[in-house]
Coordinates of C-alpha atoms and ligand atoms in Angstrom, one line a residue:
M3 CA 0.0 0.0 0.0
A4 CA 1.4 3.4 -1.0
Y5 CA 1.8 5.8 1.9
I6 CA -0.7 8.1 0.3
D7 CA -3.3 5.5 0.9
N8 CA -2.7 5.6 4.7
P9 CA -5.3 7.2 7.0
V10 CA -5.3 10.6 8.6
A11 CA -5.6 10.3 12.4
V12 CA -7.8 12.8 14.3
F13 CA -7.6 12.9 18.0
D14 CA -9.5 14.4 20.9
S15 CA -10.3 13.6 24.6
G16 CA -13.8 12.6 23.5
M17 CA -16.4 13.8 21.1
G18 CA -15.3 17.4 20.6
G19 CA -12.8 16.9 17.8
I20 CA -15.8 15.8 15.6
S21 CA -16.5 19.5 15.1
V22 CA -13.1 19.8 13.4
L23 CA -13.4 16.4 11.7
K24 CA -16.6 17.6 9.9
E25 CA -14.7 20.5 8.3
M26 CA -11.8 18.2 7.3
V27 CA -14.1 15.7 5.6
R28 CA -15.9 18.6 3.8
L29 CA -12.5 19.8 2.5
M30 CA -11.0 16.4 1.8
P31 CA -13.7 13.9 1.1
E32 CA -11.2 11.7 -0.7
E33 CA -9.2 11.0 2.4
D34 CA -9.6 8.1 4.9
F35 CA -9.9 9.3 8.5
I36 CA -9.6 7.5 11.8
Y37 CA -11.2 9.5 14.6
F38 CA -10.2 8.5 18.1
G39 CA -11.9 9.9 21.2
D40 CA -10.4 9.2 24.6
S41 CA -13.7 9.3 26.5
A42 CA -12.4 6.8 29.1
N43 CA -9.9 9.4 30.3
A44 CA -11.9 12.6 29.7
P45 CA -12.1 15.3 30.7
Y46 CA -8.5 16.3 29.9
G47 CA -9.2 20.0 30.8
V48 CA -9.1 19.6 34.5
R49 CA -6.1 17.2 34.6
P50 CA -2.5 18.3 35.4
V51 CA -0.5 19.2 32.2
E52 CA 1.9 16.2 32.6
E53 CA -1.0 13.7 32.5
V54 CA -2.6 15.4 29.4
R55 CA 0.8 15.4 27.7
K56 CA 1.4 11.7 28.4
L57 CA -2.1 10.6 27.3
T58 CA -1.9 12.6 24.1
I59 CA 1.6 11.4 23.2
D60 CA 0.8 7.8 24.0
H61 CA -2.3 7.8 21.8
I62 CA -0.9 9.7 18.9
S63 CA 2.3 7.6 18.8
Y64 CA 0.1 4.5 18.6
F65 CA -1.6 5.9 15.5
V66 CA 1.6 7.0 13.9
E67 CA 3.7 3.9 14.7
K68 CA 1.1 1.1 14.7
K69 CA -1.5 2.4 12.2
S70 CA 0.9 4.3 10.0
A71 CA -1.1 7.5 10.0
K72 CA 0.2 9.7 7.2
A73 CA -1.0 12.9 9.0
V74 CA -2.4 13.8 12.4
A75 CA -4.8 16.4 13.7
V76 CA -4.8 17.1 17.5
A77 CA -8.4 18.3 17.5
C78 CA -8.3 19.3 21.1
N79 CA -7.2 22.6 22.5
T80 CA -6.2 21.1 25.8
A81 CA -4.1 18.4 24.2
T82 CA -2.5 20.8 21.7
S83 CA -1.4 23.1 24.5
A84 CA 0.1 20.3 26.5
A85 CA 1.8 18.2 23.8
V86 CA 2.0 19.5 20.3
R87 CA 5.5 20.9 20.6
D88 CA 6.8 17.5 21.8
L89 CA 4.9 15.7 19.0
R90 CA 6.5 18.0 16.4
E91 CA 9.9 17.1 17.8
M92 CA 9.1 13.4 17.8
Y93 CA 7.8 13.4 14.2
P94 CA 9.4 16.3 12.3
E95 CA 8.4 15.0 8.9
L96 CA 4.8 14.3 9.7
P97 CA 2.0 16.7 8.6
L98 CA 0.6 17.5 12.1
V99 CA -1.8 20.3 13.1
G100 CA -3.2 21.3 16.5
V101 CA -6.0 23.7 17.4
E102 CA -5.9 27.0 19.3
P103 CA -8.6 29.5 20.3
A104 CA -9.7 31.6 17.3
I105 CA -8.9 34.9 18.9
K106 CA -7.4 36.6 15.8
P107 CA -10.7 36.6 13.7
A108 CA -12.6 37.6 16.8
V109 CA -10.3 40.6 17.4
N110 CA -10.3 41.6 13.7
S111 CA -14.1 41.4 13.5
C112 CA -14.9 44.9 14.8
D113 CA -13.3 48.2 16.0
N114 CA -13.6 47.8 19.7
P115 CA -13.4 44.1 20.3
R116 CA -14.4 42.7 23.7
I117 CA -13.9 39.0 23.6
L118 CA -14.9 36.2 26.0
V119 CA -12.7 33.1 25.5
M120 CA -14.5 30.0 26.7
A121 CA -12.1 27.0 27.2
T122 CA -11.0 24.4 29.7
P123 CA -9.1 25.5 32.8
R124 CA -6.0 23.7 31.5
T125 CA -6.0 25.4 28.1
L126 CA -6.3 28.8 29.7
A127 CA -3.5 28.1 32.1
E128 CA -1.0 27.1 29.5
E129 CA 1.7 29.1 27.7
K130 CA 0.0 28.8 24.3
F131 CA -3.1 30.7 25.4
L132 CA -1.1 33.2 27.5
N133 CA 1.1 34.0 24.5
L134 CA -2.0 34.6 22.3
E135 CA -3.6 36.7 25.0
H136 CA -0.4 38.8 25.2
I137 CA -0.3 39.3 21.4
Y138 CA -3.9 40.6 21.2
E139 CA -4.5 42.4 24.6
Q140 CA -3.3 45.7 23.1
K141 CA -6.0 45.6 20.5
A142 CA -8.9 44.0 22.5
A143 CA -10.3 43.4 25.9
I144 CA -9.9 39.7 26.4
F145 CA -11.8 37.8 29.2
P146 CA -10.7 34.2 29.7
L147 CA -13.6 32.0 31.1
P148 CA -12.7 28.5 32.3
C149 CA -15.7 26.2 31.8
P150 CA -15.1 23.0 33.9
G151 CA -18.1 20.8 33.4
L152 CA -19.2 22.1 30.0
M153 CA -17.6 19.3 27.8
E154 CA -19.5 16.7 29.9
F155 CA -22.8 17.9 28.5
V156 CA -21.5 17.1 25.0
E157 CA -20.1 13.8 26.1
E158 CA -23.5 12.9 27.4
G159 CA -25.3 14.1 24.3
K160 CA -27.1 16.9 26.1
L161 CA -26.9 19.6 23.5
E162 CA -29.8 21.7 24.6
G163 CA -32.3 22.1 27.5
E164 CA -32.7 23.7 30.9
E165 CA -29.9 22.0 32.7
L166 CA -27.4 23.1 30.0
E167 CA -28.7 26.7 30.0
N168 CA -28.7 26.9 33.8
Y169 CA -25.0 25.8 33.7
L170 CA -24.2 28.4 31.0
H171 CA -25.9 31.2 33.0
S172 CA -24.0 30.2 36.1
I173 CA -20.7 30.8 34.4
M174 CA -21.5 33.4 31.7
D175 CA -23.9 35.8 33.5
P176 CA -21.1 37.7 35.3
W177 CA -19.6 38.6 31.9
L178 CA -22.8 39.6 30.1
S179 CA -22.6 43.2 31.4
E180 CA -19.2 43.6 29.7
E181 CA -20.6 44.6 26.3
L182 CA -19.1 41.6 24.7
T183 CA -18.6 41.7 20.9
G184 CA -17.5 38.1 20.5
I185 CA -17.2 34.7 22.1
V186 CA -14.4 32.4 21.1
L187 CA -15.1 28.7 21.6
G188 CA -11.6 27.6 22.8
C189 CA -12.6 23.9 23.2
T190 CA -13.6 21.7 20.3
H191 CA -16.6 20.3 22.3
Y192 CA -18.3 23.7 22.5
P193 CA -19.4 24.1 18.9
F194 CA -21.9 21.4 19.7
V195 CA -23.6 23.6 22.3
K196 CA -23.2 26.8 20.3
K197 CA -26.9 27.4 20.0
A198 CA -27.3 27.4 23.8
I199 CA -24.3 29.7 24.2
Q200 CA -25.8 32.1 21.6
K201 CA -29.1 32.0 23.4
V202 CA -27.5 32.9 26.8
A203 CA -25.2 35.6 25.2
G204 CA -27.9 37.2 23.1
P205 CA -28.0 37.7 19.3
G206 CA -25.6 40.7 19.2
V207 CA -22.5 38.6 20.2
E208 CA -20.7 36.8 17.4
I209 CA -19.4 33.3 18.1
F210 CA -16.0 32.1 16.7
D211 CA -14.4 28.7 16.4
G212 CA -11.2 27.6 14.7
S213 CA -12.4 24.4 13.0
L214 CA -12.3 25.6 9.4
G215 CA -8.9 27.2 9.8
T216 CA -7.5 24.0 11.3
A217 CA -9.0 21.9 8.5
R218 CA -7.5 24.2 5.9
E219 CA -4.1 24.0 7.5
L220 CA -4.2 20.2 7.6
A221 CA -5.2 20.1 3.9
R222 CA -2.4 22.5 3.0
R223 CA 0.2 20.4 4.9
I224 CA -0.9 17.1 3.4
R225 CA -0.6 18.6 0.0
A226 CA 2.7 20.2 0.7
A227 CA 4.0 16.8 1.7
G228 CA 2.7 15.3 -1.5
L229 CA 0.5 12.9 0.5
N230 CA -3.0 13.9 -0.7
Q231 CA -5.2 11.2 -2.1
S232 CA -6.4 11.3 -5.7
E233 CA -9.7 13.1 -6.0
D234 CA -11.5 10.1 -7.4
H235 CA -10.8 8.0 -4.3
K236 CA -13.9 7.6 -2.1
G237 CA -12.8 8.5 1.5
S238 CA -14.1 7.1 4.7
V239 CA -14.4 7.8 8.4
T240 CA -13.8 5.2 11.1
F241 CA -14.7 6.1 14.7
L242 CA -12.9 4.6 17.7
N243 CA -13.5 5.4 21.4
S244 CA -11.4 4.3 24.4
S245 CA -14.5 3.9 26.7
G246 CA -15.6 0.6 25.1
D247 CA -19.2 1.9 25.6
P248 CA -21.2 1.3 22.4
S249 CA -23.4 4.3 23.2
K250 CA -20.3 6.5 22.8
L251 CA -19.8 5.3 19.3
K252 CA -23.4 5.9 18.4
L253 CA -23.2 9.5 19.8
M254 CA -20.0 10.1 17.7
E255 CA -21.8 9.0 14.5
Y256 CA -24.8 11.2 15.5
L257 CA -22.6 14.3 16.1
F258 CA -20.8 13.7 12.9
R259 CA -24.0 13.6 10.9
S260 CA -25.9 16.3 12.8
N261 CA -26.1 19.9 11.7
V262 CA -25.1 21.2 15.1
Ligands
DGL326 N1 -12.1 19.0 23.4 C1 -11.1 19.5 24.4 C2 -10.5 20.8 24.0 O1 -10.6 21.3 22.9 C3 -11.3 19.5 25.8 C4 -12.3 18.7 26.6 C5 -11.7 18.1 27.8 O2 -11.7 18.7 28.9 O3 -11.3 16.9 27.7 O4 -9.9 21.5 24.8

């Protein structure tokens, strides 16, 4: 089998990276994707950074070394913050992308940007986010909002309803008097609860996520390495989940096919 025929591995702590996978499949329908969600060890966002790094590196090296993945997307902000630098050192030739909060488009979207960045506590504590915040804080008011507990709603398939809205109010209400112009979804799980976030924030606040940018970057790197499949190849998506719970696989398929 030619290397070009090998799969692209997409990794997240659970269901969240499916929001990024969707854009990748839209851009590269000819590729074969393996999506792995580590729901057994989720949430990553409240774990110490060393644990997140080890879990991420262990899983991704499995896909690179045992499954011969030709490219990798770390479709998790938390895992990217903790491990992407080490992974790049381990696999310098591999097309590999991570995700980071889409602060740039949010800042550039208006004259007086006031941006709430929703993400896991771990993402917001790491150097990657602190550097981004530093770059843009001259141009914008940036309010980091750690959201422990939010990814669990997505992992349980609770994408709407009173319980979710009550949770969102409990964390977002103190910020709603800040005349926000934008909200950045800095965790790949959150696009699945975007409607509820928009409802709580109100219609005047624009919501940003980085999925499309990440998918474009992955496509660009695969092409640059000469590893893109021919366009007449019919691609596929295989879902794997570490929890061993069949309902998780069902939910992954559902999230992949849904319009949320
Ligand atoms: N989807 C992950 C992210 O983008 C985080 C969820 C978790 O806490 O495991 O940060």
